């Protein structure tokens, strides 16, 4: 497969569900009666919890409300086309059935099931691409993993051994036992280019179509990963993705209620796509196995907008007219999609940078409803816009272009 063939589904999908789920959902931001600041999945590090203490959480992890079909339906209802879930985060706990350690959800918890297997099957059944987040560098449980300097002496770590005798065999399990894997989502970067190249070649030797994200490091990813919640302020060439949260944490925190409004999520999706990227939006399920209702409600609203306006997002190319002040622009062959975030009070909108003649202009939500356009110098002017926007979050006007 050449690069374009490998990237084709990613460029079409544009919008995915990120899932951070693990033992950290039990403390949910609290430890010994104290609120631990920062992102929930970092609690072991922030509170410097000894391995022997943190691993006791496994005995209490029994997400009886987990239902893979429900989670996949939430993703589908949101208009998400791929899913990336934490197989192993920095705390080292394995959310999948692995032979490399008993510190995993099947052996060490009363749940005894492999939720990764159930999710992989549900995604395949519903046509959602499925991938794993895998922390290949930070591992606060394994003596040779990086990052835990409160239980282990960093000078005694053999990281290359960790990669070759632990990480690679686990990647083989993830790439062998769960069907087609769309993405291996590495994190933090790999310390050396040699080890990063070894990991890339290893992954592709098992599933050649699997995409590897930019956080493998050393430019060895198939696409660039932006910083958390970071959206560039300009069009960025090539394939890239913004990983983002709905509130302020990846792993569940009981007291993080700072949920972004659905309109903000829609406009971030449009903003990212208009600059050439994908939006990987996170949910942090509870220790009972439920995606928090505020997330579900917001994702449903985003899905409602996409059901009407998805043509302007899925498979769309970045803006050829830059980043306008009134909203954003996405593009397809012969069409421009003007995303009006701000609504002109006088029914008139001036658009700069449009080259070529407009054959027809209309509302994507109401294709029979024509929008009048005329040229004024090098500007295209939309007139007769109604007093109120068609959509509360983002009204899309389609310009069908000549040629
Ligand atoms: C990492 C993790 O530490 C975090 O827990 C979460 O999984 C997030 C998605 O990824 O955090 C990062 C990693 C890299 C950057 C920022 C946060 N970065 O490169 O800016």
PDB file of C-alpha atoms in Angstrom, residues 14-306:
ATOM      1  CA  UNK A  14     -11.915  13.350  10.097  1.00  0.00           C
ATOM      2  CA  UNK A  15     -13.568  12.684  13.484  1.00  0.00           C
ATOM      3  CA  UNK A  16     -12.754   9.957  16.020  1.00  0.00           C
ATOM      4  CA  UNK A  17     -13.440   8.931  19.608  1.00  0.00           C
ATOM      5  CA  UNK A  18     -10.505   8.823  22.012  1.00  0.00           C
ATOM      6  CA  UNK A  19     -11.100   6.771  25.180  1.00  0.00           C
ATOM      7  CA  UNK A  20      -8.957   6.983  28.325  1.00  0.00           C
ATOM      8  CA  UNK A  21     -10.092   4.177  30.618  1.00  0.00           C
ATOM      9  CA  UNK A  22      -8.167   2.414  33.370  1.00  0.00           C
ATOM     10  CA  UNK A  23      -7.644   1.965  37.105  1.00  0.00           C
ATOM     11  CA  UNK A  24      -7.337   5.767  37.488  1.00  0.00           C
ATOM     12  CA  UNK A  25     -11.131   5.964  37.011  1.00  0.00           C
ATOM     13  CA  UNK A  26     -11.495   4.493  40.525  1.00  0.00           C
ATOM     14  CA  UNK A  27      -9.781   7.323  42.469  1.00  0.00           C
ATOM     15  CA  UNK A  28     -11.205   9.686  39.816  1.00  0.00           C
ATOM     16  CA  UNK A  29      -8.965  12.538  40.931  1.00  0.00           C
ATOM     17  CA  UNK A  30      -9.061  11.893  44.680  1.00  0.00           C
ATOM     18  CA  UNK A  31      -6.404  10.178  46.809  1.00  0.00           C
ATOM     19  CA  UNK A  32      -6.639   9.642  50.564  1.00  0.00           C
ATOM     20  CA  UNK A  33      -9.341  12.290  50.820  1.00  0.00           C
ATOM     21  CA  UNK A  34      -7.425  14.905  48.830  1.00  0.00           C
ATOM     22  CA  UNK A  35      -8.199  16.323  45.377  1.00  0.00           C
ATOM     23  CA  UNK A  36      -5.160  15.619  43.204  1.00  0.00           C
ATOM     24  CA  UNK A  37      -4.680  18.385  40.626  1.00  0.00           C
ATOM     25  CA  UNK A  38      -4.075  17.697  36.939  1.00  0.00           C
ATOM     26  CA  UNK A  39      -5.353  15.150  34.462  1.00  0.00           C
ATOM     27  CA  UNK A  40      -6.969  12.131  36.059  1.00  0.00           C
ATOM     28  CA  UNK A  41      -4.844   9.392  34.464  1.00  0.00           C
ATOM     29  CA  UNK A  42      -1.687  10.969  35.981  1.00  0.00           C
ATOM     30  CA  UNK A  43      -2.828  10.521  39.596  1.00  0.00           C
ATOM     31  CA  UNK A  44      -0.235   7.802  40.343  1.00  0.00           C
ATOM     32  CA  UNK A  45       2.520  10.207  39.289  1.00  0.00           C
ATOM     33  CA  UNK A  46       1.041  13.387  40.784  1.00  0.00           C
ATOM     34  CA  UNK A  47       0.436  11.742  44.171  1.00  0.00           C
ATOM     35  CA  UNK A  48       3.592   9.613  43.835  1.00  0.00           C
ATOM     36  CA  UNK A  49       1.604   6.529  44.768  1.00  0.00           C
ATOM     37  CA  UNK A  50       3.868   3.511  45.336  1.00  0.00           C
ATOM     38  CA  UNK A  51       3.325   0.634  42.875  1.00  0.00           C
ATOM     39  CA  UNK A  52       2.345  -1.720  45.713  1.00  0.00           C
ATOM     40  CA  UNK A  53      -0.392   0.687  46.788  1.00  0.00           C
ATOM     41  CA  UNK A  54      -1.680   1.684  43.337  1.00  0.00           C
ATOM     42  CA  UNK A  55      -1.898  -1.894  42.047  1.00  0.00           C
ATOM     43  CA  UNK A  56      -4.371  -2.716  44.852  1.00  0.00           C
ATOM     44  CA  UNK A  57      -6.918  -0.725  42.813  1.00  0.00           C
ATOM     45  CA  UNK A  58      -7.119  -3.661  40.407  1.00  0.00           C
ATOM     46  CA  UNK A  59      -8.980  -5.730  43.001  1.00  0.00           C
ATOM     47  CA  UNK A  60     -11.739  -3.108  42.974  1.00  0.00           C
ATOM     48  CA  UNK A  61     -12.033  -2.615  39.215  1.00  0.00           C
ATOM     49  CA  UNK A  62     -15.299  -4.240  38.184  1.00  0.00           C
ATOM     50  CA  UNK A  63     -16.978  -2.149  35.436  1.00  0.00           C
ATOM     51  CA  UNK A  64     -20.212  -4.137  35.412  1.00  0.00           C
ATOM     52  CA  UNK A  65     -22.009  -1.429  33.428  1.00  0.00           C
ATOM     53  CA  UNK A  66     -19.549  -1.659  30.534  1.00  0.00           C
ATOM     54  CA  UNK A  67     -21.317  -2.373  27.245  1.00  0.00           C
ATOM     55  CA  UNK A  68     -19.215  -2.243  24.085  1.00  0.00           C
ATOM     56  CA  UNK A  69     -22.221  -1.962  21.800  1.00  0.00           C
ATOM     57  CA  UNK A  70     -23.433   1.078  23.781  1.00  0.00           C
ATOM     58  CA  UNK A  71     -20.053   2.816  23.498  1.00  0.00           C
ATOM     59  CA  UNK A  72     -19.858   2.150  19.767  1.00  0.00           C
ATOM     60  CA  UNK A  73     -23.401   3.442  19.326  1.00  0.00           C
ATOM     61  CA  UNK A  74     -22.439   6.646  21.174  1.00  0.00           C
ATOM     62  CA  UNK A  75     -19.514   7.069  18.782  1.00  0.00           C
ATOM     63  CA  UNK A  76     -21.722   6.404  15.739  1.00  0.00           C
ATOM     64  CA  UNK A  77     -24.443   8.775  16.987  1.00  0.00           C
ATOM     65  CA  UNK A  78     -21.718  11.426  17.346  1.00  0.00           C
ATOM     66  CA  UNK A  79     -20.661  10.947  13.744  1.00  0.00           C
ATOM     67  CA  UNK A  80     -17.296   9.548  14.800  1.00  0.00           C
ATOM     68  CA  UNK A  81     -15.674   7.173  12.312  1.00  0.00           C
ATOM     69  CA  UNK A  82     -12.816   5.713  14.381  1.00  0.00           C
ATOM     70  CA  UNK A  83     -12.029   4.825  17.985  1.00  0.00           C
ATOM     71  CA  UNK A  84      -8.704   4.815  19.845  1.00  0.00           C
ATOM     72  CA  UNK A  85      -8.672   3.356  23.376  1.00  0.00           C
ATOM     73  CA  UNK A  86      -5.967   3.044  26.035  1.00  0.00           C
ATOM     74  CA  UNK A  87      -4.677  -0.522  26.008  1.00  0.00           C
ATOM     75  CA  UNK A  88      -1.926   0.485  28.468  1.00  0.00           C
ATOM     76  CA  UNK A  89      -1.433   4.020  29.781  1.00  0.00           C
ATOM     77  CA  UNK A  90       1.516   5.329  31.791  1.00  0.00           C
ATOM     78  CA  UNK A  91       0.354   3.538  34.976  1.00  0.00           C
ATOM     79  CA  UNK A  92       1.245   0.273  33.282  1.00  0.00           C
ATOM     80  CA  UNK A  93      -2.086  -1.428  33.937  1.00  0.00           C
ATOM     81  CA  UNK A  94      -3.074  -3.527  30.921  1.00  0.00           C
ATOM     82  CA  UNK A  95      -6.704  -3.176  29.867  1.00  0.00           C
ATOM     83  CA  UNK A  96      -6.327  -6.263  27.670  1.00  0.00           C
ATOM     84  CA  UNK A  97      -5.595  -9.975  28.076  1.00  0.00           C
ATOM     85  CA  UNK A  98      -1.817 -10.168  27.967  1.00  0.00           C
ATOM     86  CA  UNK A  99       0.558 -13.033  28.751  1.00  0.00           C
ATOM     87  CA  UNK A 100       3.376 -10.611  29.593  1.00  0.00           C
ATOM     88  CA  UNK A 101       2.030  -9.696  33.040  1.00  0.00           C
ATOM     89  CA  UNK A 102      -0.822 -10.633  35.379  1.00  0.00           C
ATOM     90  CA  UNK A 103      -1.280  -6.892  35.997  1.00  0.00           C
ATOM     91  CA  UNK A 104      -4.168  -6.879  33.543  1.00  0.00           C
ATOM     92  CA  UNK A 105      -7.942  -6.623  33.541  1.00  0.00           C
ATOM     93  CA  UNK A 106      -8.567 -10.341  32.977  1.00  0.00           C
ATOM     94  CA  UNK A 107      -6.166 -11.718  35.610  1.00  0.00           C
ATOM     95  CA  UNK A 108      -6.092  -9.009  38.268  1.00  0.00           C
ATOM     96  CA  UNK A 109      -9.687  -7.778  38.521  1.00  0.00           C
ATOM     97  CA  UNK A 110     -13.075  -9.282  39.428  1.00  0.00           C
ATOM     98  CA  UNK A 111     -14.244  -8.227  35.948  1.00  0.00           C
ATOM     99  CA  UNK A 112     -12.244 -11.016  34.295  1.00  0.00           C
ATOM    100  CA  UNK A 113     -13.345  -9.950  30.778  1.00  0.00           C
ATOM    101  CA  UNK A 114     -11.298  -8.344  28.007  1.00  0.00           C
ATOM    102  CA  UNK A 115     -13.122  -5.113  27.089  1.00  0.00           C
ATOM    103  CA  UNK A 116     -10.702  -4.471  24.234  1.00  0.00           C
ATOM    104  CA  UNK A 117     -11.875  -7.670  22.554  1.00  0.00           C
ATOM    105  CA  UNK A 118     -15.538  -6.706  23.006  1.00  0.00           C
ATOM    106  CA  UNK A 119     -14.932  -3.194  21.669  1.00  0.00           C
ATOM    107  CA  UNK A 120     -12.888  -4.426  18.702  1.00  0.00           C
ATOM    108  CA  UNK A 121     -15.699  -6.801  17.733  1.00  0.00           C
ATOM    109  CA  UNK A 122     -18.395  -4.130  18.157  1.00  0.00           C
ATOM    110  CA  UNK A 123     -16.390  -1.658  16.054  1.00  0.00           C
ATOM    111  CA  UNK A 124     -15.882  -4.200  13.279  1.00  0.00           C
ATOM    112  CA  UNK A 125     -19.599  -5.013  13.353  1.00  0.00           C
ATOM    113  CA  UNK A 126     -20.539  -1.319  13.005  1.00  0.00           C
ATOM    114  CA  UNK A 127     -17.858  -0.245  10.540  1.00  0.00           C
ATOM    115  CA  UNK A 128     -15.920   1.905  13.002  1.00  0.00           C
ATOM    116  CA  UNK A 129     -12.125   1.802  12.598  1.00  0.00           C
ATOM    117  CA  UNK A 130     -10.484   0.569  15.816  1.00  0.00           C
ATOM    118  CA  UNK A 131      -7.085   1.424  17.279  1.00  0.00           C
ATOM    119  CA  UNK A 132      -5.057   1.280  20.483  1.00  0.00           C
ATOM    120  CA  UNK A 133      -3.349   3.971  22.500  1.00  0.00           C
ATOM    121  CA  UNK A 134      -0.186   2.326  23.887  1.00  0.00           C
ATOM    122  CA  UNK A 135       2.269   4.061  26.233  1.00  0.00           C
ATOM    123  CA  UNK A 136       5.559   2.742  24.875  1.00  0.00           C
ATOM    124  CA  UNK A 137       7.867   4.900  27.018  1.00  0.00           C
ATOM    125  CA  UNK A 138       6.308   5.938  30.339  1.00  0.00           C
ATOM    126  CA  UNK A 139       5.421   2.918  32.499  1.00  0.00           C
ATOM    127  CA  UNK A 140       5.243   3.625  36.212  1.00  0.00           C
ATOM    128  CA  UNK A 141       4.651  -0.040  37.116  1.00  0.00           C
ATOM    129  CA  UNK A 142       7.354  -1.901  35.168  1.00  0.00           C
ATOM    130  CA  UNK A 143      10.869  -1.563  36.698  1.00  0.00           C
ATOM    131  CA  UNK A 144      12.401  -0.943  33.246  1.00  0.00           C
ATOM    132  CA  UNK A 145       9.737   1.475  32.043  1.00  0.00           C
ATOM    133  CA  UNK A 146      10.328   5.209  32.325  1.00  0.00           C
ATOM    134  CA  UNK A 147       8.910   7.770  34.692  1.00  0.00           C
ATOM    135  CA  UNK A 148       8.673   6.160  38.124  1.00  0.00           C
ATOM    136  CA  UNK A 149      11.570   7.505  40.169  1.00  0.00           C
ATOM    137  CA  UNK A 150       9.791   7.054  43.495  1.00  0.00           C
ATOM    138  CA  UNK A 151       9.783   3.249  43.504  1.00  0.00           C
ATOM    139  CA  UNK A 152      12.675   2.534  41.161  1.00  0.00           C
ATOM    140  CA  UNK A 153      16.233   3.810  40.684  1.00  0.00           C
ATOM    141  CA  UNK A 154      16.348   5.316  37.152  1.00  0.00           C
ATOM    142  CA  UNK A 155      20.025   4.354  36.913  1.00  0.00           C
ATOM    143  CA  UNK A 156      19.081   0.680  37.106  1.00  0.00           C
ATOM    144  CA  UNK A 157      16.543   0.688  34.275  1.00  0.00           C
ATOM    145  CA  UNK A 158      17.165  -1.263  31.077  1.00  0.00           C
ATOM    146  CA  UNK A 159      14.793   0.522  28.695  1.00  0.00           C
ATOM    147  CA  UNK A 160      15.922  -1.310  25.565  1.00  0.00           C
ATOM    148  CA  UNK A 161      15.079  -4.556  27.369  1.00  0.00           C
ATOM    149  CA  UNK A 162      11.672  -3.135  28.263  1.00  0.00           C
ATOM    150  CA  UNK A 163      10.997  -2.336  24.581  1.00  0.00           C
ATOM    151  CA  UNK A 164      12.249  -5.668  23.211  1.00  0.00           C
ATOM    152  CA  UNK A 165      11.034  -8.085  25.882  1.00  0.00           C
ATOM    153  CA  UNK A 166       7.811  -6.365  26.997  1.00  0.00           C
ATOM    154  CA  UNK A 167       6.531  -3.669  24.630  1.00  0.00           C
ATOM    155  CA  UNK A 168       7.075  -5.532  21.360  1.00  0.00           C
ATOM    156  CA  UNK A 169       5.495  -8.812  22.578  1.00  0.00           C
ATOM    157  CA  UNK A 170       2.506  -6.823  23.854  1.00  0.00           C
ATOM    158  CA  UNK A 171       2.206  -4.992  20.534  1.00  0.00           C
ATOM    159  CA  UNK A 172       2.210  -8.400  18.858  1.00  0.00           C
ATOM    160  CA  UNK A 173      -0.703  -9.448  21.102  1.00  0.00           C
ATOM    161  CA  UNK A 174      -2.610  -6.240  20.279  1.00  0.00           C
ATOM    162  CA  UNK A 175      -1.938  -6.632  16.546  1.00  0.00           C
ATOM    163  CA  UNK A 176      -2.745 -10.344  16.486  1.00  0.00           C
ATOM    164  CA  UNK A 177      -5.687 -10.947  18.812  1.00  0.00           C
ATOM    165  CA  UNK A 178      -8.054  -8.057  18.059  1.00  0.00           C
ATOM    166  CA  UNK A 179      -8.604  -8.094  14.308  1.00  0.00           C
ATOM    167  CA  UNK A 180      -7.655  -5.271  11.954  1.00  0.00           C
ATOM    168  CA  UNK A 181      -6.033  -2.416  13.899  1.00  0.00           C
ATOM    169  CA  UNK A 182      -6.371   0.995  12.247  1.00  0.00           C
ATOM    170  CA  UNK A 183      -3.977   2.937  14.487  1.00  0.00           C
ATOM    171  CA  UNK A 184      -1.326   2.309  17.099  1.00  0.00           C
ATOM    172  CA  UNK A 185      -1.363   5.578  19.003  1.00  0.00           C
ATOM    173  CA  UNK A 186       1.992   5.933  20.738  1.00  0.00           C
ATOM    174  CA  UNK A 187       2.588   8.685  23.275  1.00  0.00           C
ATOM    175  CA  UNK A 188       5.323  10.988  24.621  1.00  0.00           C
ATOM    176  CA  UNK A 189       7.834   9.855  21.948  1.00  0.00           C
ATOM    177  CA  UNK A 190      10.404   7.032  21.938  1.00  0.00           C
ATOM    178  CA  UNK A 191      13.772   7.950  23.493  1.00  0.00           C
ATOM    179  CA  UNK A 192      15.951   7.019  20.510  1.00  0.00           C
ATOM    180  CA  UNK A 193      15.369   7.026  16.734  1.00  0.00           C
ATOM    181  CA  UNK A 194      16.731   3.474  16.584  1.00  0.00           C
ATOM    182  CA  UNK A 195      14.111   2.147  19.014  1.00  0.00           C
ATOM    183  CA  UNK A 196      11.387   4.197  17.319  1.00  0.00           C
ATOM    184  CA  UNK A 197      12.314   2.763  13.917  1.00  0.00           C
ATOM    185  CA  UNK A 198      12.396  -0.741  15.449  1.00  0.00           C
ATOM    186  CA  UNK A 199       8.878  -0.218  16.814  1.00  0.00           C
ATOM    187  CA  UNK A 200       7.546   1.145  13.524  1.00  0.00           C
ATOM    188  CA  UNK A 201       8.972  -1.721  11.499  1.00  0.00           C
ATOM    189  CA  UNK A 202       7.689  -4.222  14.053  1.00  0.00           C
ATOM    190  CA  UNK A 203       4.117  -2.894  13.963  1.00  0.00           C
ATOM    191  CA  UNK A 204       4.032  -2.828  10.152  1.00  0.00           C
ATOM    192  CA  UNK A 205       5.511  -6.325   9.958  1.00  0.00           C
ATOM    193  CA  UNK A 206       2.362  -7.621  11.644  1.00  0.00           C
ATOM    194  CA  UNK A 207      -0.318  -5.328  10.182  1.00  0.00           C
ATOM    195  CA  UNK A 208       1.096  -3.281   7.263  1.00  0.00           C
ATOM    196  CA  UNK A 209      -2.020  -1.117   7.002  1.00  0.00           C
ATOM    197  CA  UNK A 210      -1.896   0.052  10.632  1.00  0.00           C
ATOM    198  CA  UNK A 211      -1.243   3.784  10.954  1.00  0.00           C
ATOM    199  CA  UNK A 212       1.251   4.989  13.549  1.00  0.00           C
ATOM    200  CA  UNK A 213       0.720   8.436  15.033  1.00  0.00           C
ATOM    201  CA  UNK A 214       3.360  11.132  15.355  1.00  0.00           C
ATOM    202  CA  UNK A 215       4.106  10.513  19.021  1.00  0.00           C
ATOM    203  CA  UNK A 216       6.225   7.504  18.140  1.00  0.00           C
ATOM    204  CA  UNK A 217       8.715  10.330  17.711  1.00  0.00           C
ATOM    205  CA  UNK A 218      11.606  11.170  15.370  1.00  0.00           C
ATOM    206  CA  UNK A 219       9.292  11.919  12.436  1.00  0.00           C
ATOM    207  CA  UNK A 220       8.436   8.226  12.112  1.00  0.00           C
ATOM    208  CA  UNK A 221       4.672   8.602  12.402  1.00  0.00           C
ATOM    209  CA  UNK A 222       2.281   8.357   9.453  1.00  0.00           C
ATOM    210  CA  UNK A 223       0.740  11.612  10.554  1.00  0.00           C
ATOM    211  CA  UNK A 224       1.549  14.530  12.835  1.00  0.00           C
ATOM    212  CA  UNK A 225       0.066  14.633  16.334  1.00  0.00           C
ATOM    213  CA  UNK A 226      -0.615  18.109  17.680  1.00  0.00           C
ATOM    214  CA  UNK A 227      -0.227  18.899  21.377  1.00  0.00           C
ATOM    215  CA  UNK A 228      -3.181  18.125  23.615  1.00  0.00           C
ATOM    216  CA  UNK A 229      -6.128  20.335  22.711  1.00  0.00           C
ATOM    217  CA  UNK A 230      -3.845  22.311  20.383  1.00  0.00           C
ATOM    218  CA  UNK A 231      -5.325  23.607  17.119  1.00  0.00           C
ATOM    219  CA  UNK A 232      -2.916  25.415  14.796  1.00  0.00           C
ATOM    220  CA  UNK A 233      -3.848  29.006  13.885  1.00  0.00           C
ATOM    221  CA  UNK A 234      -3.271  28.366  10.171  1.00  0.00           C
ATOM    222  CA  UNK A 235      -3.713  25.684   7.518  1.00  0.00           C
ATOM    223  CA  UNK A 236      -1.126  22.918   8.090  1.00  0.00           C
ATOM    224  CA  UNK A 237      -0.096  20.840   5.074  1.00  0.00           C
ATOM    225  CA  UNK A 238      -0.155  17.068   5.304  1.00  0.00           C
ATOM    226  CA  UNK A 239      -2.005  14.701   7.617  1.00  0.00           C
ATOM    227  CA  UNK A 240      -2.417  15.614  11.247  1.00  0.00           C
ATOM    228  CA  UNK A 241      -4.701  15.200  14.258  1.00  0.00           C
ATOM    229  CA  UNK A 242      -5.662  17.201  17.327  1.00  0.00           C
ATOM    230  CA  UNK A 243      -6.300  15.012  20.418  1.00  0.00           C
ATOM    231  CA  UNK A 244      -8.751  16.841  22.657  1.00  0.00           C
ATOM    232  CA  UNK A 245     -10.877  16.628  25.776  1.00  0.00           C
ATOM    233  CA  UNK A 246     -14.536  17.499  26.298  1.00  0.00           C
ATOM    234  CA  UNK A 247     -13.769  18.737  29.829  1.00  0.00           C
ATOM    235  CA  UNK A 248     -10.216  19.201  31.183  1.00  0.00           C
ATOM    236  CA  UNK A 249      -9.121  15.625  31.831  1.00  0.00           C
ATOM    237  CA  UNK A 250      -8.572  12.482  29.749  1.00  0.00           C
ATOM    238  CA  UNK A 251      -9.161   9.931  32.499  1.00  0.00           C
ATOM    239  CA  UNK A 252     -12.373  10.309  34.519  1.00  0.00           C
ATOM    240  CA  UNK A 253     -12.361  12.787  37.416  1.00  0.00           C
ATOM    241  CA  UNK A 254     -15.471  12.912  39.582  1.00  0.00           C
ATOM    242  CA  UNK A 255     -15.306  16.681  40.043  1.00  0.00           C
ATOM    243  CA  UNK A 256     -14.304  17.879  36.554  1.00  0.00           C
ATOM    244  CA  UNK A 257     -17.586  19.337  35.288  1.00  0.00           C
ATOM    245  CA  UNK A 258     -16.002  21.826  32.905  1.00  0.00           C
ATOM    246  CA  UNK A 259     -17.747  20.387  29.846  1.00  0.00           C
ATOM    247  CA  UNK A 260     -17.416  22.309  26.597  1.00  0.00           C
ATOM    248  CA  UNK A 261     -20.704  23.366  24.976  1.00  0.00           C
ATOM    249  CA  UNK A 262     -21.743  21.328  21.923  1.00  0.00           C
ATOM    250  CA  UNK A 263     -21.423  24.435  19.736  1.00  0.00           C
ATOM    251  CA  UNK A 264     -17.800  24.809  20.813  1.00  0.00           C
ATOM    252  CA  UNK A 265     -17.149  21.163  19.908  1.00  0.00           C
ATOM    253  CA  UNK A 266     -18.767  21.598  16.470  1.00  0.00           C
ATOM    254  CA  UNK A 267     -16.751  24.732  15.784  1.00  0.00           C
ATOM    255  CA  UNK A 268     -13.519  23.035  16.909  1.00  0.00           C
ATOM    256  CA  UNK A 269     -14.231  20.140  14.555  1.00  0.00           C
ATOM    257  CA  UNK A 270     -14.860  22.566  11.690  1.00  0.00           C
ATOM    258  CA  UNK A 271     -11.824  24.669  12.634  1.00  0.00           C
ATOM    259  CA  UNK A 272      -9.563  21.613  12.619  1.00  0.00           C
ATOM    260  CA  UNK A 273     -10.908  20.209   9.338  1.00  0.00           C
ATOM    261  CA  UNK A 274     -10.663  23.671   7.713  1.00  0.00           C
ATOM    262  CA  UNK A 275      -6.933  23.596   8.535  1.00  0.00           C
ATOM    263  CA  UNK A 276      -6.400  20.043   7.255  1.00  0.00           C
ATOM    264  CA  UNK A 277      -6.628  17.939  10.409  1.00  0.00           C
ATOM    265  CA  UNK A 278      -8.627  15.261  12.212  1.00  0.00           C
ATOM    266  CA  UNK A 279     -10.346  15.721  15.573  1.00  0.00           C
ATOM    267  CA  UNK A 280      -9.802  12.896  18.075  1.00  0.00           C
ATOM    268  CA  UNK A 281     -12.218  13.802  20.851  1.00  0.00           C
ATOM    269  CA  UNK A 282     -11.893  12.035  24.194  1.00  0.00           C
ATOM    270  CA  UNK A 283     -14.318  10.454  26.633  1.00  0.00           C
ATOM    271  CA  UNK A 284     -13.230   9.243  30.070  1.00  0.00           C
ATOM    272  CA  UNK A 285     -15.470   6.393  31.222  1.00  0.00           C
ATOM    273  CA  UNK A 286     -16.164   5.782  34.931  1.00  0.00           C
ATOM    274  CA  UNK A 287     -14.933   2.808  36.988  1.00  0.00           C
ATOM    275  CA  UNK A 288     -18.436   1.326  36.542  1.00  0.00           C
ATOM    276  CA  UNK A 289     -17.903   1.322  32.774  1.00  0.00           C
ATOM    277  CA  UNK A 290     -20.103   4.227  31.742  1.00  0.00           C
ATOM    278  CA  UNK A 291     -19.287   7.186  29.507  1.00  0.00           C
ATOM    279  CA  UNK A 292     -20.308  10.268  31.554  1.00  0.00           C
ATOM    280  CA  UNK A 293     -23.763  11.480  30.547  1.00  0.00           C
ATOM    281  CA  UNK A 294     -22.626  15.102  29.926  1.00  0.00           C
ATOM    282  CA  UNK A 295     -20.210  13.732  27.303  1.00  0.00           C
ATOM    283  CA  UNK A 296     -22.935  11.589  25.738  1.00  0.00           C
ATOM    284  CA  UNK A 297     -25.333  14.545  25.515  1.00  0.00           C
ATOM    285  CA  UNK A 298     -22.744  16.791  23.846  1.00  0.00           C
ATOM    286  CA  UNK A 299     -21.592  14.130  21.410  1.00  0.00           C
ATOM    287  CA  UNK A 300     -25.210  13.506  20.398  1.00  0.00           C
ATOM    288  CA  UNK A 301     -25.595  17.210  19.512  1.00  0.00           C
ATOM    289  CA  UNK A 302     -22.407  17.124  17.440  1.00  0.00           C
ATOM    290  CA  UNK A 303     -23.783  14.073  15.659  1.00  0.00           C
ATOM    291  CA  UNK A 304     -27.063  15.849  14.915  1.00  0.00           C
ATOM    292  CA  UNK A 305     -25.110  18.694  13.280  1.00  0.00           C
ATOM    293  CA  UNK A 306     -23.010  16.210  11.305  1.00  0.00           C
TER     294      UNK A 306
END
